[in-house]
Short mmCIF file of N, CA and C in Angstrom, two decimals:
data_model
loop_
_atom_site.label_atom_id
_atom_site.label_comp_id
_atom_site.label_asym_id
_atom_site.label_seq_id
_atom_site.Cartn_x
_atom_site.Cartn_y
_atom_site.Cartn_z
N GLU A 847 270.48 330.02 101.89
CA GLU A 847 271.63 330.42 101.12
C GLU A 847 272.53 329.22 100.90
N MET A 848 273.15 329.21 99.76
CA MET A 848 274.09 328.14 99.45
C MET A 848 275.36 328.35 100.26
N GLY A 849 275.87 327.30 100.84
CA GLY A 849 277.13 327.36 101.56
C GLY A 849 277.02 327.88 102.98
N ALA A 850 275.84 328.29 103.39
CA ALA A 850 275.69 328.78 104.76
C ALA A 850 275.77 327.60 105.72
N GLU A 851 276.42 327.83 106.86
CA GLU A 851 276.54 326.76 107.84
C GLU A 851 275.25 326.65 108.63
N ALA A 852 274.88 325.40 108.95
CA ALA A 852 273.68 325.16 109.73
C ALA A 852 273.95 325.48 111.19
N THR A 853 272.93 325.96 111.85
CA THR A 853 273.04 326.21 113.29
C THR A 853 273.04 324.88 114.02
N PRO A 854 273.51 324.85 115.27
CA PRO A 854 273.47 323.59 116.03
C PRO A 854 272.07 323.00 116.12
N ARG A 855 271.06 323.86 116.27
CA ARG A 855 269.68 323.37 116.35
C ARG A 855 269.28 322.72 115.05
N GLU A 856 269.62 323.34 113.93
CA GLU A 856 269.29 322.76 112.63
C GLU A 856 270.01 321.43 112.43
N ASP A 857 271.26 321.32 112.90
CA ASP A 857 272.00 320.05 112.80
C ASP A 857 271.29 318.95 113.58
N VAL A 858 270.85 319.25 114.79
CA VAL A 858 270.18 318.26 115.62
C VAL A 858 268.85 317.86 115.00
N LEU A 859 268.07 318.85 114.54
CA LEU A 859 266.78 318.54 113.92
C LEU A 859 266.97 317.73 112.65
N ALA A 860 267.94 318.09 111.84
CA ALA A 860 268.19 317.36 110.60
C ALA A 860 268.60 315.92 110.89
N ALA A 861 269.43 315.73 111.90
CA ALA A 861 269.86 314.38 112.27
C ALA A 861 268.69 313.56 112.77
N ALA A 862 267.81 314.18 113.55
CA ALA A 862 266.66 313.46 114.08
C ALA A 862 265.70 313.05 112.96
N VAL A 863 265.47 313.96 112.01
CA VAL A 863 264.58 313.67 110.90
C VAL A 863 265.19 312.60 110.00
N ALA A 864 266.49 312.68 109.76
CA ALA A 864 267.16 311.73 108.88
C ALA A 864 267.46 310.40 109.58
N GLY A 865 267.30 310.35 110.90
CA GLY A 865 267.58 309.13 111.62
C GLY A 865 269.06 308.90 111.84
N ARG A 866 269.85 309.97 111.74
CA ARG A 866 271.29 309.85 111.92
C ARG A 866 271.68 310.42 113.27
N GLY A 867 272.87 310.14 113.66
CA GLY A 867 273.40 310.74 114.88
C GLY A 867 273.09 309.89 116.09
N HIS A 868 273.86 310.09 117.12
CA HIS A 868 273.72 309.32 118.34
C HIS A 868 272.42 309.67 119.04
N GLY A 869 271.54 308.69 119.18
CA GLY A 869 270.33 308.90 119.95
C GLY A 869 269.20 309.59 119.20
N SER A 870 269.31 309.77 117.88
CA SER A 870 268.26 310.51 117.17
C SER A 870 266.91 309.79 117.23
N GLY A 871 266.90 308.47 117.02
CA GLY A 871 265.66 307.73 117.17
C GLY A 871 265.19 307.72 118.61
N SER A 872 266.15 307.73 119.52
CA SER A 872 265.82 307.74 120.93
C SER A 872 265.18 309.05 121.34
N MET A 873 265.54 310.14 120.68
CA MET A 873 264.93 311.43 121.01
C MET A 873 263.43 311.39 120.78
N VAL A 874 263.02 310.81 119.67
CA VAL A 874 261.60 310.73 119.37
C VAL A 874 260.90 309.83 120.40
N ARG A 875 261.53 308.71 120.75
CA ARG A 875 260.95 307.83 121.77
C ARG A 875 260.85 308.53 123.11
N LEU A 876 261.85 309.30 123.49
CA LEU A 876 261.80 310.02 124.76
C LEU A 876 260.67 311.04 124.79
N ILE A 877 260.44 311.69 123.68
CA ILE A 877 259.35 312.66 123.60
C ILE A 877 258.01 311.94 123.73
N ALA A 878 257.85 310.80 123.05
CA ALA A 878 256.61 310.01 123.16
C ALA A 878 256.44 309.49 124.59
N MET A 879 257.51 309.05 125.21
CA MET A 879 257.43 308.56 126.59
C MET A 879 257.04 309.69 127.53
N SER A 880 257.48 310.89 127.26
CA SER A 880 257.12 312.04 128.10
C SER A 880 255.62 312.29 128.05
N TRP A 881 255.06 312.20 126.84
CA TRP A 881 253.61 312.36 126.70
C TRP A 881 252.89 311.26 127.48
N CYS A 882 253.33 310.03 127.29
CA CYS A 882 252.69 308.88 127.94
C CYS A 882 252.78 309.00 129.46
N PHE A 883 253.92 309.43 129.97
CA PHE A 883 254.11 309.61 131.41
C PHE A 883 253.04 310.54 131.98
N SER A 884 252.90 311.71 131.39
CA SER A 884 251.94 312.69 131.91
C SER A 884 250.50 312.24 131.69
N PHE A 885 250.24 311.63 130.55
CA PHE A 885 248.88 311.18 130.25
C PHE A 885 248.43 310.14 131.28
N LEU A 886 249.26 309.13 131.52
CA LEU A 886 248.88 308.10 132.47
C LEU A 886 248.85 308.60 133.91
N MET A 887 249.73 309.53 134.23
CA MET A 887 249.79 310.04 135.59
C MET A 887 248.51 310.81 135.95
N ASP A 888 247.95 311.54 135.00
CA ASP A 888 246.79 312.38 135.26
C ASP A 888 245.48 311.78 134.76
N TYR A 889 245.52 310.63 134.13
CA TYR A 889 244.38 310.05 133.45
C TYR A 889 243.17 309.82 134.35
N LEU A 890 243.38 309.35 135.55
CA LEU A 890 242.29 308.91 136.41
C LEU A 890 241.58 310.05 137.13
N TRP A 891 242.21 311.21 137.29
CA TRP A 891 241.69 312.24 138.19
C TRP A 891 240.31 312.75 137.84
N ILE A 892 240.07 313.18 136.63
CA ILE A 892 238.79 313.78 136.25
C ILE A 892 237.65 312.75 136.24
N PRO A 893 237.80 311.62 135.56
CA PRO A 893 236.68 310.68 135.54
C PRO A 893 236.40 310.04 136.90
N ALA A 894 237.40 309.97 137.77
CA ALA A 894 237.18 309.38 139.10
C ALA A 894 236.16 310.19 139.89
N VAL A 895 236.20 311.49 139.77
CA VAL A 895 235.24 312.35 140.48
C VAL A 895 233.83 312.10 139.95
N ALA A 896 233.69 312.06 138.63
CA ALA A 896 232.37 311.82 138.03
C ALA A 896 231.86 310.42 138.37
N TYR A 897 232.75 309.44 138.30
CA TYR A 897 232.36 308.06 138.61
C TYR A 897 231.91 307.95 140.07
N ALA A 898 232.67 308.53 140.97
CA ALA A 898 232.32 308.46 142.40
C ALA A 898 230.97 309.14 142.65
N ALA A 899 230.71 310.27 142.01
CA ALA A 899 229.43 310.96 142.18
C ALA A 899 228.28 310.12 141.63
N ASP A 900 228.48 309.55 140.44
CA ASP A 900 227.43 308.73 139.82
C ASP A 900 227.17 307.44 140.61
N ALA A 901 228.20 306.91 141.25
CA ALA A 901 228.07 305.66 142.01
C ALA A 901 227.59 305.91 143.44
N GLY A 902 227.44 307.18 143.81
CA GLY A 902 226.99 307.52 145.16
C GLY A 902 228.06 307.33 146.22
N LEU A 903 229.29 307.35 145.81
CA LEU A 903 230.41 307.23 146.75
C LEU A 903 230.71 308.61 147.30
N GLY A 904 230.92 308.71 148.57
CA GLY A 904 231.14 310.00 149.21
C GLY A 904 232.53 310.57 148.96
N ALA A 905 232.68 311.80 149.39
CA ALA A 905 233.97 312.48 149.25
C ALA A 905 235.06 311.79 150.05
N SER A 906 234.72 311.22 151.20
CA SER A 906 235.75 310.54 152.00
C SER A 906 236.26 309.29 151.27
N PHE A 907 235.38 308.57 150.55
CA PHE A 907 235.83 307.43 149.77
C PHE A 907 236.75 307.88 148.65
N LEU A 908 236.37 308.97 147.99
CA LEU A 908 237.21 309.49 146.92
C LEU A 908 238.56 309.96 147.46
N GLY A 909 238.57 310.50 148.67
CA GLY A 909 239.83 310.87 149.30
C GLY A 909 240.75 309.68 149.48
N TRP A 910 240.17 308.54 149.87
CA TRP A 910 240.96 307.31 150.00
C TRP A 910 241.48 306.85 148.64
N VAL A 911 240.68 307.02 147.61
CA VAL A 911 241.11 306.64 146.25
C VAL A 911 242.35 307.45 145.86
N TYR A 912 242.28 308.76 146.07
CA TYR A 912 243.40 309.61 145.70
C TYR A 912 244.63 309.33 146.57
N ALA A 913 244.41 309.11 147.85
CA ALA A 913 245.54 308.79 148.74
C ALA A 913 246.20 307.48 148.34
N LEU A 914 245.40 306.51 147.98
CA LEU A 914 245.93 305.22 147.53
C LEU A 914 246.74 305.39 146.25
N ASN A 915 246.21 306.15 145.30
CA ASN A 915 246.92 306.39 144.05
C ASN A 915 248.25 307.10 144.29
N LEU A 916 248.21 308.16 145.08
CA LEU A 916 249.44 308.90 145.33
C LEU A 916 250.44 308.09 146.16
N GLY A 917 249.94 307.31 147.11
CA GLY A 917 250.81 306.50 147.93
C GLY A 917 251.54 305.42 147.16
N THR A 918 250.83 304.81 146.21
CA THR A 918 251.48 303.75 145.44
C THR A 918 252.50 304.30 144.45
N ARG A 919 252.49 305.59 144.20
CA ARG A 919 253.49 306.18 143.29
C ARG A 919 254.90 306.11 143.87
N LEU A 920 255.00 305.88 145.16
CA LEU A 920 256.33 305.72 145.76
C LEU A 920 256.98 304.40 145.34
N VAL A 921 256.16 303.37 145.17
CA VAL A 921 256.69 302.04 144.85
C VAL A 921 257.46 302.02 143.54
N PRO A 922 256.90 302.53 142.43
CA PRO A 922 257.68 302.49 141.18
C PRO A 922 258.95 303.34 141.24
N ASN A 923 258.93 304.42 142.00
CA ASN A 923 260.15 305.21 142.12
C ASN A 923 261.24 304.40 142.79
N VAL A 924 260.89 303.65 143.81
CA VAL A 924 261.86 302.78 144.47
C VAL A 924 262.32 301.69 143.52
N LEU A 925 261.38 301.08 142.79
CA LEU A 925 261.74 300.02 141.85
C LEU A 925 262.72 300.51 140.79
N VAL A 926 262.45 301.69 140.24
CA VAL A 926 263.33 302.21 139.19
C VAL A 926 264.73 302.50 139.74
N THR A 927 264.80 303.06 140.95
CA THR A 927 266.12 303.36 141.49
C THR A 927 266.88 302.09 141.87
N ARG A 928 266.16 301.03 142.23
CA ARG A 928 266.82 299.77 142.62
C ARG A 928 267.09 298.85 141.44
N LEU A 929 266.11 298.74 140.53
CA LEU A 929 266.20 297.76 139.45
C LEU A 929 266.45 298.36 138.08
N GLY A 930 266.24 299.66 137.95
CA GLY A 930 266.46 300.31 136.66
C GLY A 930 265.31 300.10 135.69
N VAL A 931 265.63 300.18 134.42
CA VAL A 931 264.63 300.15 133.35
C VAL A 931 263.85 298.83 133.33
N LYS A 932 264.46 297.75 133.76
CA LYS A 932 263.77 296.45 133.69
C LYS A 932 262.52 296.41 134.56
N SER A 933 262.33 297.35 135.46
CA SER A 933 261.13 297.38 136.30
C SER A 933 259.92 297.94 135.55
N GLU A 934 260.12 298.56 134.40
CA GLU A 934 259.02 299.20 133.67
C GLU A 934 257.95 298.22 133.23
N LEU A 935 258.33 297.04 132.79
CA LEU A 935 257.34 296.07 132.33
C LEU A 935 256.40 295.70 133.47
N PHE A 936 256.95 295.47 134.65
CA PHE A 936 256.13 295.16 135.81
C PHE A 936 255.19 296.32 136.14
N MET A 937 255.71 297.54 136.10
CA MET A 937 254.88 298.71 136.43
C MET A 937 253.72 298.86 135.45
N MET A 938 253.99 298.72 134.16
CA MET A 938 252.94 298.89 133.18
C MET A 938 251.95 297.72 133.22
N ALA A 939 252.43 296.53 133.60
CA ALA A 939 251.52 295.40 133.77
C ALA A 939 250.55 295.67 134.92
N CYS A 940 251.03 296.32 135.97
CA CYS A 940 250.15 296.69 137.08
C CYS A 940 249.07 297.67 136.63
N VAL A 941 249.46 298.67 135.84
CA VAL A 941 248.49 299.64 135.33
C VAL A 941 247.44 298.91 134.48
N PHE A 942 247.91 298.06 133.59
CA PHE A 942 247.01 297.30 132.73
C PHE A 942 246.05 296.45 133.56
N LEU A 943 246.57 295.75 134.56
CA LEU A 943 245.77 294.90 135.42
C LEU A 943 244.67 295.70 136.13
N GLY A 944 245.03 296.85 136.68
CA GLY A 944 244.05 297.66 137.39
C GLY A 944 242.89 298.09 136.52
N TYR A 945 243.19 298.57 135.31
CA TYR A 945 242.12 298.98 134.41
C TYR A 945 241.33 297.79 133.89
N ALA A 946 241.98 296.65 133.67
CA ALA A 946 241.28 295.45 133.19
C ALA A 946 240.28 294.95 134.24
N VAL A 947 240.70 294.91 135.49
CA VAL A 947 239.80 294.46 136.55
C VAL A 947 238.64 295.43 136.73
N SER A 948 238.92 296.71 136.70
CA SER A 948 237.85 297.71 136.85
C SER A 948 236.91 297.68 135.64
N PHE A 949 237.44 297.37 134.47
CA PHE A 949 236.59 297.21 133.27
C PHE A 949 235.65 296.03 133.45
N ALA A 950 236.18 294.92 133.99
CA ALA A 950 235.38 293.71 134.18
C ALA A 950 234.36 293.85 135.31
N HIS A 951 234.67 294.68 136.29
CA HIS A 951 233.79 294.88 137.45
C HIS A 951 233.54 296.38 137.65
N PRO A 952 232.82 297.00 136.73
CA PRO A 952 232.70 298.46 136.76
C PRO A 952 231.96 299.05 137.96
N SER A 953 231.15 298.26 138.63
CA SER A 953 230.40 298.82 139.77
C SER A 953 230.97 298.39 141.12
N ALA A 954 232.05 297.62 141.13
CA ALA A 954 232.64 297.15 142.39
C ALA A 954 233.60 298.19 142.97
N LYS A 955 233.36 298.55 144.23
CA LYS A 955 234.24 299.54 144.88
C LYS A 955 235.67 299.03 144.98
N TRP A 956 235.86 297.74 145.26
CA TRP A 956 237.20 297.19 145.38
C TRP A 956 237.96 297.29 144.05
N ALA A 957 237.23 297.13 142.91
CA ALA A 957 237.87 297.23 141.60
C ALA A 957 238.28 298.67 141.31
N PHE A 958 237.48 299.61 141.77
CA PHE A 958 237.81 301.02 141.62
C PHE A 958 239.07 301.35 142.43
N LEU A 959 239.13 300.83 143.64
CA LEU A 959 240.32 301.03 144.48
C LEU A 959 241.55 300.38 143.85
N LEU A 960 241.38 299.19 143.29
CA LEU A 960 242.49 298.50 142.64
C LEU A 960 242.98 299.31 141.44
N ALA A 961 242.05 299.85 140.65
CA ALA A 961 242.44 300.68 139.50
C ALA A 961 243.23 301.89 139.97
N ALA A 962 242.81 302.51 141.07
CA ALA A 962 243.52 303.68 141.59
C ALA A 962 244.93 303.30 142.04
N ALA A 963 245.04 302.18 142.76
CA ALA A 963 246.36 301.74 143.24
C ALA A 963 247.26 301.36 142.07
N CYS A 964 246.71 300.59 141.15
CA CYS A 964 247.53 300.13 140.02
C CYS A 964 247.93 301.27 139.09
N SER A 965 247.05 302.25 138.91
CA SER A 965 247.43 303.36 138.04
C SER A 965 248.55 304.19 138.68
N GLY A 966 248.65 304.15 139.99
CA GLY A 966 249.76 304.80 140.67
C GLY A 966 251.10 304.12 140.42
N MET A 967 251.03 302.87 139.97
CA MET A 967 252.25 302.12 139.67
C MET A 967 252.80 302.46 138.29
N GLY A 968 252.14 303.35 137.58
CA GLY A 968 252.53 303.66 136.21
C GLY A 968 253.85 304.37 136.10
N PHE A 969 254.11 304.72 134.91
CA PHE A 969 255.34 305.36 134.47
C PHE A 969 255.78 306.48 135.41
N VAL A 970 257.02 306.52 135.76
CA VAL A 970 257.53 307.55 136.66
C VAL A 970 258.59 308.39 135.97
N ARG A 971 258.80 309.58 136.48
CA ARG A 971 259.75 310.51 135.89
C ARG A 971 261.17 309.94 135.86
N ALA A 972 261.51 309.11 136.84
CA ALA A 972 262.86 308.52 136.87
C ALA A 972 263.12 307.67 135.63
N CYS A 973 262.07 307.08 135.07
CA CYS A 973 262.25 306.29 133.85
C CYS A 973 262.74 307.17 132.70
N LEU A 974 262.20 308.37 132.61
CA LEU A 974 262.63 309.28 131.55
C LEU A 974 264.10 309.63 131.70
N THR A 975 264.53 309.83 132.93
CA THR A 975 265.94 310.13 133.17
C THR A 975 266.82 308.95 132.77
N LEU A 976 266.41 307.75 133.15
CA LEU A 976 267.18 306.56 132.79
C LEU A 976 267.26 306.38 131.28
N HIS A 977 266.13 306.57 130.60
CA HIS A 977 266.14 306.42 129.15
C HIS A 977 266.99 307.47 128.46
N THR A 978 267.03 308.66 129.01
CA THR A 978 267.90 309.70 128.46
C THR A 978 269.35 309.28 128.62
N GLN A 979 269.71 308.76 129.78
CA GLN A 979 271.08 308.30 130.01
C GLN A 979 271.44 307.15 129.08
N ILE A 980 270.51 306.22 128.90
CA ILE A 980 270.76 305.08 128.02
C ILE A 980 270.90 305.53 126.57
N ALA A 981 270.02 306.43 126.15
CA ALA A 981 270.02 306.89 124.76
C ALA A 981 271.28 307.65 124.39
N PHE A 982 271.75 308.47 125.30
CA PHE A 982 272.86 309.33 124.96
C PHE A 982 274.17 308.96 125.63
N GLY A 983 274.09 308.21 126.72
CA GLY A 983 275.32 307.90 127.45
C GLY A 983 276.01 309.18 127.84
N GLY A 984 277.29 309.20 127.79
CA GLY A 984 278.04 310.41 128.10
C GLY A 984 278.36 311.23 126.88
N GLU A 985 277.80 310.84 125.73
CA GLU A 985 278.19 311.45 124.46
C GLU A 985 277.21 312.48 123.93
N ALA A 986 276.22 312.83 124.70
CA ALA A 986 275.21 313.76 124.20
C ALA A 986 275.78 315.17 124.07
N HIS A 987 275.39 315.80 123.03
CA HIS A 987 275.73 317.20 122.85
C HIS A 987 274.71 318.04 123.61
N ALA A 988 275.13 319.18 124.05
CA ALA A 988 274.22 320.06 124.79
C ALA A 988 273.00 320.41 123.96
N GLN A 989 273.19 320.55 122.63
CA GLN A 989 272.06 320.88 121.78
C GLN A 989 271.04 319.74 121.74
N GLN A 990 271.53 318.49 121.71
CA GLN A 990 270.61 317.36 121.71
C GLN A 990 269.81 317.32 123.00
N LEU A 991 270.47 317.47 124.12
CA LEU A 991 269.78 317.43 125.40
C LEU A 991 268.79 318.59 125.54
N ALA A 992 269.18 319.75 125.06
CA ALA A 992 268.28 320.91 125.13
C ALA A 992 267.06 320.67 124.25
N TRP A 993 267.27 320.11 123.07
CA TRP A 993 266.18 319.83 122.15
C TRP A 993 265.23 318.81 122.76
N VAL A 994 265.76 317.73 123.29
CA VAL A 994 264.93 316.70 123.91
C VAL A 994 264.19 317.27 125.11
N SER A 995 264.86 318.06 125.93
CA SER A 995 264.21 318.64 127.11
C SER A 995 263.07 319.56 126.71
N LYS A 996 263.31 320.37 125.72
CA LYS A 996 262.28 321.31 125.27
C LYS A 996 261.04 320.57 124.77
N TYR A 997 261.23 319.62 123.88
CA TYR A 997 260.10 318.93 123.29
C TYR A 997 259.49 317.90 124.25
N SER A 998 260.28 317.35 125.14
CA SER A 998 259.73 316.46 126.17
C SER A 998 258.84 317.25 127.12
N GLY A 999 259.26 318.45 127.47
CA GLY A 999 258.43 319.31 128.32
C GLY A 999 257.12 319.66 127.65
N ALA A 1000 257.18 319.98 126.37
CA ALA A 1000 255.94 320.27 125.62
C ALA A 1000 255.06 319.03 125.55
N ALA A 1001 255.68 317.86 125.36
CA ALA A 1001 254.91 316.61 125.29
C ALA A 1001 254.26 316.31 126.64
N ARG A 1002 254.96 316.58 127.75
CA ARG A 1002 254.35 316.37 129.07
C ARG A 1002 253.15 317.29 129.26
N ASN A 1003 253.28 318.53 128.85
CA ASN A 1003 252.14 319.46 128.95
C ASN A 1003 250.97 318.98 128.10
N PHE A 1004 251.26 318.51 126.89
CA PHE A 1004 250.21 318.00 126.02
C PHE A 1004 249.60 316.72 126.62
N GLY A 1005 250.42 315.89 127.27
CA GLY A 1005 249.92 314.69 127.94
C GLY A 1005 248.95 315.03 129.05
N THR A 1006 249.27 316.05 129.83
CA THR A 1006 248.38 316.48 130.91
C THR A 1006 247.07 317.02 130.35
N ILE A 1007 247.16 317.83 129.32
CA ILE A 1007 245.94 318.36 128.69
C ILE A 1007 245.10 317.22 128.13
N SER A 1008 245.75 316.28 127.47
CA SER A 1008 245.05 315.12 126.92
C SER A 1008 244.36 314.32 128.02
N ALA A 1009 245.04 314.18 129.16
CA ALA A 1009 244.48 313.40 130.27
C ALA A 1009 243.31 314.11 130.94
N LEU A 1010 243.20 315.39 130.76
CA LEU A 1010 242.06 316.12 131.31
C LEU A 1010 240.87 316.10 130.37
N VAL A 1011 241.12 315.88 129.08
CA VAL A 1011 240.06 315.92 128.08
C VAL A 1011 239.59 314.52 127.67
N VAL A 1012 240.51 313.65 127.31
CA VAL A 1012 240.16 312.35 126.74
C VAL A 1012 239.34 311.48 127.71
N PRO A 1013 239.80 311.25 128.96
CA PRO A 1013 238.99 310.38 129.82
C PRO A 1013 237.62 310.99 130.18
N ALA A 1014 237.55 312.31 130.26
CA ALA A 1014 236.25 312.94 130.53
C ALA A 1014 235.29 312.70 129.37
N ALA A 1015 235.81 312.81 128.14
CA ALA A 1015 234.98 312.54 126.96
C ALA A 1015 234.59 311.06 126.90
N LEU A 1016 235.52 310.19 127.25
CA LEU A 1016 235.21 308.75 127.28
C LEU A 1016 234.14 308.45 128.33
N TYR A 1017 234.26 309.07 129.49
CA TYR A 1017 233.27 308.83 130.54
C TYR A 1017 231.90 309.33 130.12
N ARG A 1018 231.87 310.49 129.51
CA ARG A 1018 230.59 311.06 129.07
C ARG A 1018 229.94 310.20 128.01
N SER A 1019 230.72 309.66 127.08
CA SER A 1019 230.12 308.90 125.98
C SER A 1019 229.99 307.41 126.25
N CYS A 1020 230.89 306.82 127.07
CA CYS A 1020 230.91 305.36 127.24
C CYS A 1020 230.83 304.90 128.69
N GLY A 1021 230.85 305.83 129.63
CA GLY A 1021 230.82 305.44 131.04
C GLY A 1021 232.18 304.98 131.55
N TRP A 1022 232.15 304.40 132.74
CA TRP A 1022 233.40 303.99 133.40
C TRP A 1022 234.16 302.95 132.59
N GLN A 1023 233.44 302.04 131.93
CA GLN A 1023 234.13 301.04 131.14
C GLN A 1023 234.88 301.66 129.96
N GLY A 1024 234.37 302.75 129.42
CA GLY A 1024 235.10 303.46 128.36
C GLY A 1024 236.40 304.05 128.88
N VAL A 1025 236.33 304.60 130.11
CA VAL A 1025 237.54 305.14 130.72
C VAL A 1025 238.56 304.03 130.95
N CYS A 1026 238.09 302.89 131.44
CA CYS A 1026 238.98 301.75 131.67
C CYS A 1026 239.58 301.24 130.36
N ALA A 1027 238.78 301.20 129.29
CA ALA A 1027 239.28 300.77 127.99
C ALA A 1027 240.37 301.73 127.50
N GLY A 1028 240.16 303.02 127.71
CA GLY A 1028 241.19 304.00 127.34
C GLY A 1028 242.46 303.82 128.15
N GLY A 1029 242.31 303.53 129.45
CA GLY A 1029 243.48 303.28 130.29
C GLY A 1029 244.22 302.02 129.86
N LEU A 1030 243.45 301.00 129.48
CA LEU A 1030 244.07 299.77 128.97
C LEU A 1030 244.88 300.06 127.70
N ALA A 1031 244.30 300.81 126.80
CA ALA A 1031 244.99 301.13 125.53
C ALA A 1031 246.25 301.95 125.79
N ALA A 1032 246.15 302.92 126.68
CA ALA A 1032 247.31 303.78 126.95
C ALA A 1032 248.43 303.03 127.66
N SER A 1033 248.08 302.01 128.43
CA SER A 1033 249.13 301.29 129.16
C SER A 1033 249.86 300.28 128.31
N LEU A 1034 249.34 300.01 127.12
CA LEU A 1034 250.04 299.11 126.21
C LEU A 1034 251.18 299.83 125.60
#
């Protein structure tokens, strides 16, 4: 209708599409970061089981792989709380390094362990919180935050689903090196 007032949601969506408003470009980046966070966090789980079985590694070895991955996830959380956003480059370089080494040495157990440890250094939820604070400062409208939260949550769910499907398909078609190549691409 002509002259009808837009709802707050329509105002936020229109500003985001038009590139106007405080943090509108940042909203899209936050949603993409949410997908990347979940994708990288869950990326290694499915193909690691298949790789360990194909390599003849026992369940106890795989348990150490998972423990190492989960244990190293504490480090980036500490880094983010101490150093802030500037720690992200180091964290993503670690993820890249782990997959690069495992790509170069696909049958080495130590390279597999390094990939597990380094992938645990990946993107952490605290980064999303920091980026939200940076993007909006104290000036965010409740509608903007609600919109970002809603779509970031959907992006995280899609990231998890993607991480359960993509690396399994890569492993099936290209083997462990395909999984490592996918991890390298995602960490860029």
